[in-house]
Amino acid sequence: MKFNTQLIHGGISEDPTTGAVSTPIYRSSTFRQHVLGGGPKWEYARTGNPTRASLELLMAQLEEGVAGFAFASGSAAIHAVFSLYSSGDHFIVGKDVYGGTFRLINKVLKRFGLEFTVVDTQDLAVVEAAVQDNTVAIYFETPTNPLLEVSDIEAIAKIAKKHGLKTVIDNTFATPYNQRPLTLGADIVVHSATKYLGGHSDVVGGISVTNDEEIAEQLAFIQNSIGAVLGPDDSWLLMRGIKTLSARMRIHHENTAAVIELLEKDPRVARVLYPGLPDFPGHDIAAKQMDHFGAMVSFELQAGLSAKKFVESLQVIMLAESLGGIESLIEVPAVMTHGSIPREVRLQNGIKDELIRLSVGIEDEEDLVADLQQALDQLS
């Protein structure tokens, strides 16, 4: 099936018992076994649940992997992937990652003996130079959060394979609608499914997908052992959201073009960060590996202008953490999503106090443009 059809008919789209076109929500915590030691398909909901299994199969198909795994949050999905490894293992990590990932690495994983080197994954020479004898994987986002930086997935995956490493990519910003890293050589993809996959700001979840059978077996063991699984109701909500991913993304992209046009011509905006702009660093790579450029836009106000005043002046666009919902959401990374990163590290990585991240929703584009314009006018 083509991608848009797979969104609707992928996974287990028809209940085999009743023919229901909406996958049932199986809330049972356990399942009756008729034969002692008979190896039933379903036995305990942490280990496997029919509703969650349908979502996991759907995500494996959309990302073109062999197996998918649904977790209680994106952070849980990321933690599960790092749990594949042991004390003393070393990871190369992209410098511009979600603040929660930074916190997980520095406040939790390092305490268990995992080692990390942070590099600019846009520079292939720097990536390869960071490889050590104990390096096991390269972990990065593309486009990144919040600077929208783009790294060459295929080139980094080749470096990884050359040195016997795995490549792990957070594909939250792009979604499989825009980019499928496993087809470009990556080994594992992770998502905060809370964002575009769910799409309605009403569910928290995480996804990991792999195209490696051995990794899939290990992730299944870890998922069951740690137990941070996605519940059946939330699994159903995610599947419902995924059905409209393509339709939503088309409107997201149309609105993003209108928003960028406004921001680029306003003198109070110092710069606009978006992979779709021809002069954006990494644009050519994005054009090569992405089908579309997404609906996340970051921009900097001119030095000295108040990001606080700007975001608090908006009426339609809502000041809130998260992204990827049908409503437009705006935030200031230095205070909100990346506030857990020390200021000197944020500034070193290019996250200034004037930086604003906008998740463009699917409201009427004229309302979004007018809202941004009036908020910018408040700064004059």
PDB file of N, CA and C in Angstrom, residues 54-131:
ATOM      1  N   SER A  54      -1.442  -3.602  17.550  1.00  0.00           N
ATOM      2  CA  SER A  54      -1.885  -3.031  16.278  1.00  0.00           C
ATOM      3  C   SER A  54      -1.148  -1.736  15.977  1.00  0.00           C
ATOM      4  N   LEU A  55      -0.995  -0.884  16.997  1.00  0.00           N
ATOM      5  CA  LEU A  55      -0.239   0.359  16.837  1.00  0.00           C
ATOM      6  C   LEU A  55       1.213   0.067  16.500  1.00  0.00           C
ATOM      7  N   GLU A  56       1.806  -0.878  17.192  1.00  0.00           N
ATOM      8  CA  GLU A  56       3.221  -1.189  16.968  1.00  0.00           C
ATOM      9  C   GLU A  56       3.466  -1.720  15.562  1.00  0.00           C
ATOM     10  N   LEU A  57       2.557  -2.530  15.072  1.00  0.00           N
ATOM     11  CA  LEU A  57       2.679  -3.027  13.703  1.00  0.00           C
ATOM     12  C   LEU A  57       2.525  -1.895  12.699  1.00  0.00           C
ATOM     13  N   LEU A  58       1.573  -1.012  12.943  1.00  0.00           N
ATOM     14  CA  LEU A  58       1.352   0.133  12.059  1.00  0.00           C
ATOM     15  C   LEU A  58       2.605   1.001  11.973  1.00  0.00           C
ATOM     16  N   MET A  59       3.214   1.309  13.121  1.00  0.00           N
ATOM     17  CA  MET A  59       4.403   2.157  13.108  1.00  0.00           C
ATOM     18  C   MET A  59       5.581   1.464  12.429  1.00  0.00           C
ATOM     19  N   ALA A  60       5.695   0.165  12.601  1.00  0.00           N
ATOM     20  CA  ALA A  60       6.756  -0.573  11.904  1.00  0.00           C
ATOM     21  C   ALA A  60       6.574  -0.455  10.398  1.00  0.00           C
ATOM     22  N   GLN A  61       5.338  -0.532   9.937  1.00  0.00           N
ATOM     23  CA  GLN A  61       5.063  -0.418   8.511  1.00  0.00           C
ATOM     24  C   GLN A  61       5.355   0.997   7.992  1.00  0.00           C
ATOM     25  N   LEU A  62       4.940   2.009   8.747  1.00  0.00           N
ATOM     26  CA  LEU A  62       5.125   3.391   8.297  1.00  0.00           C
ATOM     27  C   LEU A  62       6.600   3.778   8.238  1.00  0.00           C
ATOM     28  N   GLU A  63       7.396   3.266   9.185  1.00  0.00           N
ATOM     29  CA  GLU A  63       8.825   3.581   9.206  1.00  0.00           C
ATOM     30  C   GLU A  63       9.645   2.566   8.403  1.00  0.00           C
ATOM     31  N   GLU A  64       8.959   1.571   7.825  1.00  0.00           N
ATOM     32  CA  GLU A  64       9.600   0.536   7.018  1.00  0.00           C
ATOM     33  C   GLU A  64      10.634  -0.247   7.825  1.00  0.00           C
ATOM     34  N   GLY A  65      10.223  -0.646   9.038  1.00  0.00           N
ATOM     35  CA  GLY A  65      11.057  -1.469   9.901  1.00  0.00           C
ATOM     36  C   GLY A  65      10.464  -2.853  10.064  1.00  0.00           C
ATOM     37  N   VAL A  66      11.109  -3.670  10.904  1.00  0.00           N
ATOM     38  CA  VAL A  66      10.617  -5.030  11.125  1.00  0.00           C
ATOM     39  C   VAL A  66       9.765  -5.134  12.381  1.00  0.00           C
ATOM     40  N   ALA A  67       9.903  -4.165  13.308  1.00  0.00           N
ATOM     41  CA  ALA A  67       9.125  -4.225  14.546  1.00  0.00           C
ATOM     42  C   ALA A  67       9.051  -2.850  15.177  1.00  0.00           C
ATOM     43  N   GLY A  68       7.905  -2.568  15.788  1.00  0.00           N
ATOM     44  CA  GLY A  68       7.719  -1.314  16.507  1.00  0.00           C
ATOM     45  C   GLY A  68       7.365  -1.600  17.960  1.00  0.00           C
ATOM     46  N   PHE A  69       7.631  -0.604  18.825  1.00  0.00           N
ATOM     47  CA  PHE A  69       7.382  -0.753  20.251  1.00  0.00           C
ATOM     48  C   PHE A  69       6.795   0.546  20.787  1.00  0.00           C
ATOM     49  N   ALA A  70       5.698   0.435  21.520  1.00  0.00           N
ATOM     50  CA  ALA A  70       4.998   1.609  22.037  1.00  0.00           C
ATOM     51  C   ALA A  70       5.245   1.741  23.530  1.00  0.00           C
ATOM     52  N   PHE A  71       5.621   2.950  23.941  1.00  0.00           N
ATOM     53  CA  PHE A  71       5.968   3.225  25.325  1.00  0.00           C
ATOM     54  C   PHE A  71       5.081   4.330  25.904  1.00  0.00           C
ATOM     55  N   ALA A  72       5.190   4.508  27.213  1.00  0.00           N
ATOM     56  CA  ALA A  72       4.334   5.464  27.906  1.00  0.00           C
ATOM     57  C   ALA A  72       4.678   6.914  27.590  1.00  0.00           C
ATOM     58  N   SER A  73       5.854   7.162  27.024  1.00  0.00           N
ATOM     59  CA  SER A  73       6.250   8.519  26.623  1.00  0.00           C
ATOM     60  C   SER A  73       7.430   8.419  25.674  1.00  0.00           C
ATOM     61  N   GLY A  74       7.733   9.533  25.025  1.00  0.00           N
ATOM     62  CA  GLY A  74       8.915   9.556  24.166  1.00  0.00           C
ATOM     63  C   GLY A  74      10.183   9.331  24.962  1.00  0.00           C
ATOM     64  N   SER A  75      10.237   9.909  26.166  1.00  0.00           N
ATOM     65  CA  SER A  75      11.417   9.721  27.020  1.00  0.00           C
ATOM     66  C   SER A  75      11.600   8.254  27.380  1.00  0.00           C
ATOM     67  N   ALA A  76      10.502   7.543  27.610  1.00  0.00           N
ATOM     68  CA  ALA A  76      10.583   6.113  27.919  1.00  0.00           C
ATOM     69  C   ALA A  76      11.108   5.330  26.726  1.00  0.00           C
ATOM     70  N   ALA A  77      10.712   5.733  25.520  1.00  0.00           N
ATOM     71  CA  ALA A  77      11.202   5.069  24.309  1.00  0.00           C
ATOM     72  C   ALA A  77      12.707   5.285  24.158  1.00  0.00           C
ATOM     73  N   ILE A  78      13.165   6.506  24.422  1.00  0.00           N
ATOM     74  CA  ILE A  78      14.595   6.811  24.331  1.00  0.00           C
ATOM     75  C   ILE A  78      15.369   6.027  25.394  1.00  0.00           C
ATOM     76  N   HIS A  79      14.840   6.006  26.609  1.00  0.00           N
ATOM     77  CA  HIS A  79      15.492   5.269  27.693  1.00  0.00           C
ATOM     78  C   HIS A  79      15.617   3.783  27.357  1.00  0.00           C
ATOM     79  N   ALA A  80      14.587   3.228  26.745  1.00  0.00           N
ATOM     80  CA  ALA A  80      14.622   1.812  26.376  1.00  0.00           C
ATOM     81  C   ALA A  80      15.739   1.529  25.377  1.00  0.00           C
ATOM     82  N   VAL A  81      15.927   2.444  24.435  1.00  0.00           N
ATOM     83  CA  VAL A  81      16.990   2.249  23.440  1.00  0.00           C
ATOM     84  C   VAL A  81      18.361   2.287  24.109  1.00  0.00           C
ATOM     85  N   PHE A  82      18.594   3.250  24.996  1.00  0.00           N
ATOM     86  CA  PHE A  82      19.876   3.303  25.695  1.00  0.00           C
ATOM     87  C   PHE A  82      20.060   2.095  26.614  1.00  0.00           C
ATOM     88  N   SER A  83      18.954   1.509  27.047  1.00  0.00           N
ATOM     89  CA  SER A  83      19.022   0.327  27.914  1.00  0.00           C
ATOM     90  C   SER A  83      19.488  -0.926  27.176  1.00  0.00           C
ATOM     91  N   LEU A  84      19.632  -0.833  25.865  1.00  0.00           N
ATOM     92  CA  LEU A  84      20.208  -1.937  25.100  1.00  0.00           C
ATOM     93  C   LEU A  84      21.683  -2.136  25.438  1.00  0.00           C
ATOM     94  N   TYR A  85      22.279  -1.099  26.073  1.00  0.00           N
ATOM     95  CA  TYR A  85      23.729  -1.089  26.244  1.00  0.00           C
ATOM     96  C   TYR A  85      24.124  -1.180  27.719  1.00  0.00           C
ATOM     97  N   SER A  86      25.437  -1.251  27.969  1.00  0.00           N
ATOM     98  CA  SER A  86      25.942  -1.557  29.311  1.00  0.00           C
ATOM     99  C   SER A  86      26.921  -0.491  29.791  1.00  0.00           C
ATOM    100  N   SER A  87      27.184  -0.536  31.084  1.00  0.00           N
ATOM    101  CA  SER A  87      28.157   0.361  31.686  1.00  0.00           C
ATOM    102  C   SER A  87      29.479   0.270  30.940  1.00  0.00           C
ATOM    103  N   GLY A  88      30.042   1.445  30.633  1.00  0.00           N
ATOM    104  CA  GLY A  88      31.294   1.489  29.886  1.00  0.00           C
ATOM    105  C   GLY A  88      31.122   1.691  28.398  1.00  0.00           C
ATOM    106  N   ASP A  89      29.909   1.517  27.895  1.00  0.00           N
ATOM    107  CA  ASP A  89      29.643   1.767  26.474  1.00  0.00           C
ATOM    108  C   ASP A  89      29.612   3.270  26.214  1.00  0.00           C
ATOM    109  N   HIS A  90      30.060   3.653  25.037  1.00  0.00           N
ATOM    110  CA  HIS A  90      30.200   5.065  24.686  1.00  0.00           C
ATOM    111  C   HIS A  90      29.295   5.419  23.512  1.00  0.00           C
ATOM    112  N   PHE A  91      28.675   6.587  23.604  1.00  0.00           N
ATOM    113  CA  PHE A  91      27.764   7.065  22.568  1.00  0.00           C
ATOM    114  C   PHE A  91      28.236   8.417  22.044  1.00  0.00           C
ATOM    115  N   ILE A  92      28.063   8.610  20.745  1.00  0.00           N
ATOM    116  CA  ILE A  92      28.224   9.931  20.131  1.00  0.00           C
ATOM    117  C   ILE A  92      26.824  10.524  20.015  1.00  0.00           C
ATOM    118  N   VAL A  93      26.647  11.727  20.553  1.00  0.00           N
ATOM    119  CA  VAL A  93      25.313  12.338  20.620  1.00  0.00           C
ATOM    120  C   VAL A  93      25.349  13.711  19.958  1.00  0.00           C
ATOM    121  N   GLY A  94      24.329  14.008  19.167  1.00  0.00           N
ATOM    122  CA  GLY A  94      24.216  15.326  18.551  1.00  0.00           C
ATOM    123  C   GLY A  94      24.087  16.429  19.589  1.00  0.00           C
ATOM    124  N   LYS A  95      24.685  17.572  19.320  1.00  0.00           N
ATOM    125  CA  LYS A  95      24.721  18.652  20.302  1.00  0.00           C
ATOM    126  C   LYS A  95      23.374  19.324  20.509  1.00  0.00           C
ATOM    127  N   ASP A  96      22.505  19.278  19.517  1.00  0.00           N
ATOM    128  CA  ASP A  96      21.211  19.958  19.622  1.00  0.00           C
ATOM    129  C   ASP A  96      20.130  18.900  19.768  1.00  0.00           C
ATOM    130  N   VAL A  97      19.861  18.505  21.012  1.00  0.00           N
ATOM    131  CA  VAL A  97      18.829  17.507  21.274  1.00  0.00           C
ATOM    132  C   VAL A  97      17.803  18.092  22.239  1.00  0.00           C
ATOM    133  N   TYR A  98      16.661  17.458  22.281  1.00  0.00           N
ATOM    134  CA  TYR A  98      15.593  17.831  23.207  1.00  0.00           C
ATOM    135  C   TYR A  98      16.139  17.914  24.635  1.00  0.00           C
ATOM    136  N   GLY A  99      15.691  18.919  25.388  1.00  0.00           N
ATOM    137  CA  GLY A  99      16.176  19.114  26.752  1.00  0.00           C
ATOM    138  C   GLY A  99      15.962  17.904  27.635  1.00  0.00           C
ATOM    139  N   GLY A 100      14.866  17.182  27.425  1.00  0.00           N
ATOM    140  CA  GLY A 100      14.605  15.975  28.204  1.00  0.00           C
ATOM    141  C   GLY A 100      15.613  14.879  27.925  1.00  0.00           C
ATOM    142  N   THR A 101      16.091  14.802  26.675  1.00  0.00           N
ATOM    143  CA  THR A 101      17.134  13.843  26.329  1.00  0.00           C
ATOM    144  C   THR A 101      18.439  14.219  27.005  1.00  0.00           C
ATOM    145  N   PHE A 102      18.749  15.509  27.003  1.00  0.00           N
ATOM    146  CA  PHE A 102      19.944  16.020  27.692  1.00  0.00           C
ATOM    147  C   PHE A 102      19.883  15.670  29.171  1.00  0.00           C
ATOM    148  N   ARG A 103      18.707  15.875  29.784  1.00  0.00           N
ATOM    149  CA  ARG A 103      18.531  15.572  31.204  1.00  0.00           C
ATOM    150  C   ARG A 103      18.684  14.073  31.472  1.00  0.00           C
ATOM    151  N   LEU A 104      18.071  13.234  30.631  1.00  0.00           N
ATOM    152  CA  LEU A 104      18.166  11.793  30.798  1.00  0.00           C
ATOM    153  C   LEU A 104      19.619  11.336  30.747  1.00  0.00           C
ATOM    154  N   ILE A 105      20.366  11.862  29.786  1.00  0.00           N
ATOM    155  CA  ILE A 105      21.765  11.463  29.632  1.00  0.00           C
ATOM    156  C   ILE A 105      22.599  11.891  30.835  1.00  0.00           C
ATOM    157  N   ASN A 106      22.458  13.160  31.219  1.00  0.00           N
ATOM    158  CA  ASN A 106      23.366  13.725  32.217  1.00  0.00           C
ATOM    159  C   ASN A 106      22.969  13.461  33.659  1.00  0.00           C
ATOM    160  N   LYS A 107      21.686  13.281  33.919  1.00  0.00           N
ATOM    161  CA  LYS A 107      21.224  13.094  35.297  1.00  0.00           C
ATOM    162  C   LYS A 107      20.906  11.645  35.633  1.00  0.00           C
ATOM    163  N   VAL A 108      20.735  10.794  34.618  1.00  0.00           N
ATOM    164  CA  VAL A 108      20.355   9.408  34.876  1.00  0.00           C
ATOM    165  C   VAL A 108      21.379   8.428  34.296  1.00  0.00           C
ATOM    166  N   LEU A 109      21.540   8.454  32.979  1.00  0.00           N
ATOM    167  CA  LEU A 109      22.326   7.415  32.316  1.00  0.00           C
ATOM    168  C   LEU A 109      23.805   7.435  32.698  1.00  0.00           C
ATOM    169  N   LYS A 110      24.355   8.624  32.892  1.00  0.00           N
ATOM    170  CA  LYS A 110      25.768   8.697  33.277  1.00  0.00           C
ATOM    171  C   LYS A 110      26.005   8.053  34.637  1.00  0.00           C
ATOM    172  N   ARG A 111      24.994   8.067  35.498  1.00  0.00           N
ATOM    173  CA  ARG A 111      25.132   7.444  36.817  1.00  0.00           C
ATOM    174  C   ARG A 111      25.269   5.931  36.721  1.00  0.00           C
ATOM    175  N   PHE A 112      24.849   5.372  35.582  1.00  0.00           N
ATOM    176  CA  PHE A 112      24.940   3.930  35.385  1.00  0.00           C
ATOM    177  C   PHE A 112      26.150   3.545  34.537  1.00  0.00           C
ATOM    178  N   GLY A 113      27.033   4.513  34.312  1.00  0.00           N
ATOM    179  CA  GLY A 113      28.291   4.197  33.660  1.00  0.00           C
ATOM    180  C   GLY A 113      28.311   4.313  32.151  1.00  0.00           C
ATOM    181  N   LEU A 114      27.229   4.795  31.552  1.00  0.00           N
ATOM    182  CA  LEU A 114      27.253   5.041  30.113  1.00  0.00           C
ATOM    183  C   LEU A 114      28.042   6.316  29.847  1.00  0.00           C
ATOM    184  N   GLU A 115      28.763   6.341  28.747  1.00  0.00           N
ATOM    185  CA  GLU A 115      29.623   7.480  28.420  1.00  0.00           C
ATOM    186  C   GLU A 115      29.135   8.159  27.146  1.00  0.00           C
ATOM    187  N   PHE A 116      29.304   9.490  27.099  1.00  0.00           N
ATOM    188  CA  PHE A 116      28.758  10.264  25.980  1.00  0.00           C
ATOM    189  C   PHE A 116      29.745  11.337  25.535  1.00  0.00           C
ATOM    190  N   THR A 117      29.834  11.501  24.208  1.00  0.00           N
ATOM    191  CA  THR A 117      30.563  12.626  23.630  1.00  0.00           C
ATOM    192  C   THR A 117      29.590  13.393  22.752  1.00  0.00           C
ATOM    193  N   VAL A 118      29.448  14.684  23.028  1.00  0.00           N
ATOM    194  CA  VAL A 118      28.510  15.525  22.290  1.00  0.00           C
ATOM    195  C   VAL A 118      29.248  16.197  21.134  1.00  0.00           C
ATOM    196  N   VAL A 119      28.720  16.069  19.933  1.00  0.00           N
ATOM    197  CA  VAL A 119      29.363  16.644  18.751  1.00  0.00           C
ATOM    198  C   VAL A 119      28.314  17.297  17.859  1.00  0.00           C
ATOM    199  N   ASP A 120      28.796  18.092  16.921  1.00  0.00           N
ATOM    200  CA  ASP A 120      27.941  18.655  15.876  1.00  0.00           C
ATOM    201  C   ASP A 120      27.843  17.617  14.761  1.00  0.00           C
ATOM    202  N   THR A 121      26.712  16.931  14.674  1.00  0.00           N
ATOM    203  CA  THR A 121      26.566  15.854  13.698  1.00  0.00           C
ATOM    204  C   THR A 121      26.425  16.373  12.274  1.00  0.00           C
ATOM    205  N   GLN A 122      26.394  17.689  12.088  1.00  0.00           N
ATOM    206  CA  GLN A 122      26.427  18.247  10.740  1.00  0.00           C
ATOM    207  C   GLN A 122      27.825  18.108  10.129  1.00  0.00           C
ATOM    208  N   ASP A 123      28.844  17.952  10.995  1.00  0.00           N
ATOM    209  CA  ASP A 123      30.242  17.858  10.560  1.00  0.00           C
ATOM    210  C   ASP A 123      30.658  16.393  10.592  1.00  0.00           C
ATOM    211  N   LEU A 124      30.708  15.762   9.427  1.00  0.00           N
ATOM    212  CA  LEU A 124      30.994  14.325   9.354  1.00  0.00           C
ATOM    213  C   LEU A 124      32.383  13.983   9.867  1.00  0.00           C
ATOM    214  N   ALA A 125      33.342  14.870   9.646  1.00  0.00           N
ATOM    215  CA  ALA A 125      34.703  14.618  10.124  1.00  0.00           C
ATOM    216  C   ALA A 125      34.740  14.594  11.650  1.00  0.00           C
ATOM    217  N   VAL A 126      33.998  15.477  12.261  1.00  0.00           N
ATOM    218  CA  VAL A 126      33.936  15.536  13.722  1.00  0.00           C
ATOM    219  C   VAL A 126      33.256  14.285  14.275  1.00  0.00           C
ATOM    220  N   VAL A 127      32.198  13.834  13.580  1.00  0.00           N
ATOM    221  CA  VAL A 127      31.506  12.617  14.008  1.00  0.00           C
ATOM    222  C   VAL A 127      32.463  11.434  14.009  1.00  0.00           C
ATOM    223  N   GLU A 128      33.183  11.256  12.905  1.00  0.00           N
ATOM    224  CA  GLU A 128      34.080  10.101  12.808  1.00  0.00           C
ATOM    225  C   GLU A 128      35.239  10.213  13.794  1.00  0.00           C
ATOM    226  N   ALA A 129      35.716  11.418  14.026  1.00  0.00           N
ATOM    227  CA  ALA A 129      36.831  11.614  14.961  1.00  0.00           C
ATOM    228  C   ALA A 129      36.440  11.280  16.396  1.00  0.00           C
ATOM    229  N   ALA A 130      35.147  11.316  16.677  1.00  0.00           N
ATOM    230  CA  ALA A 130      34.674  11.044  18.043  1.00  0.00           C
ATOM    231  C   ALA A 130      34.545   9.555  18.349  1.00  0.00           C
ATOM    232  N   VAL A 131      34.720   8.713  17.335  1.00  0.00           N
ATOM    233  CA  VAL A 131      34.597   7.267  17.544  1.00  0.00           C
ATOM    234  C   VAL A 131      35.746   6.769  18.419  1.00  0.00           C
TER     235      VAL A 131
END
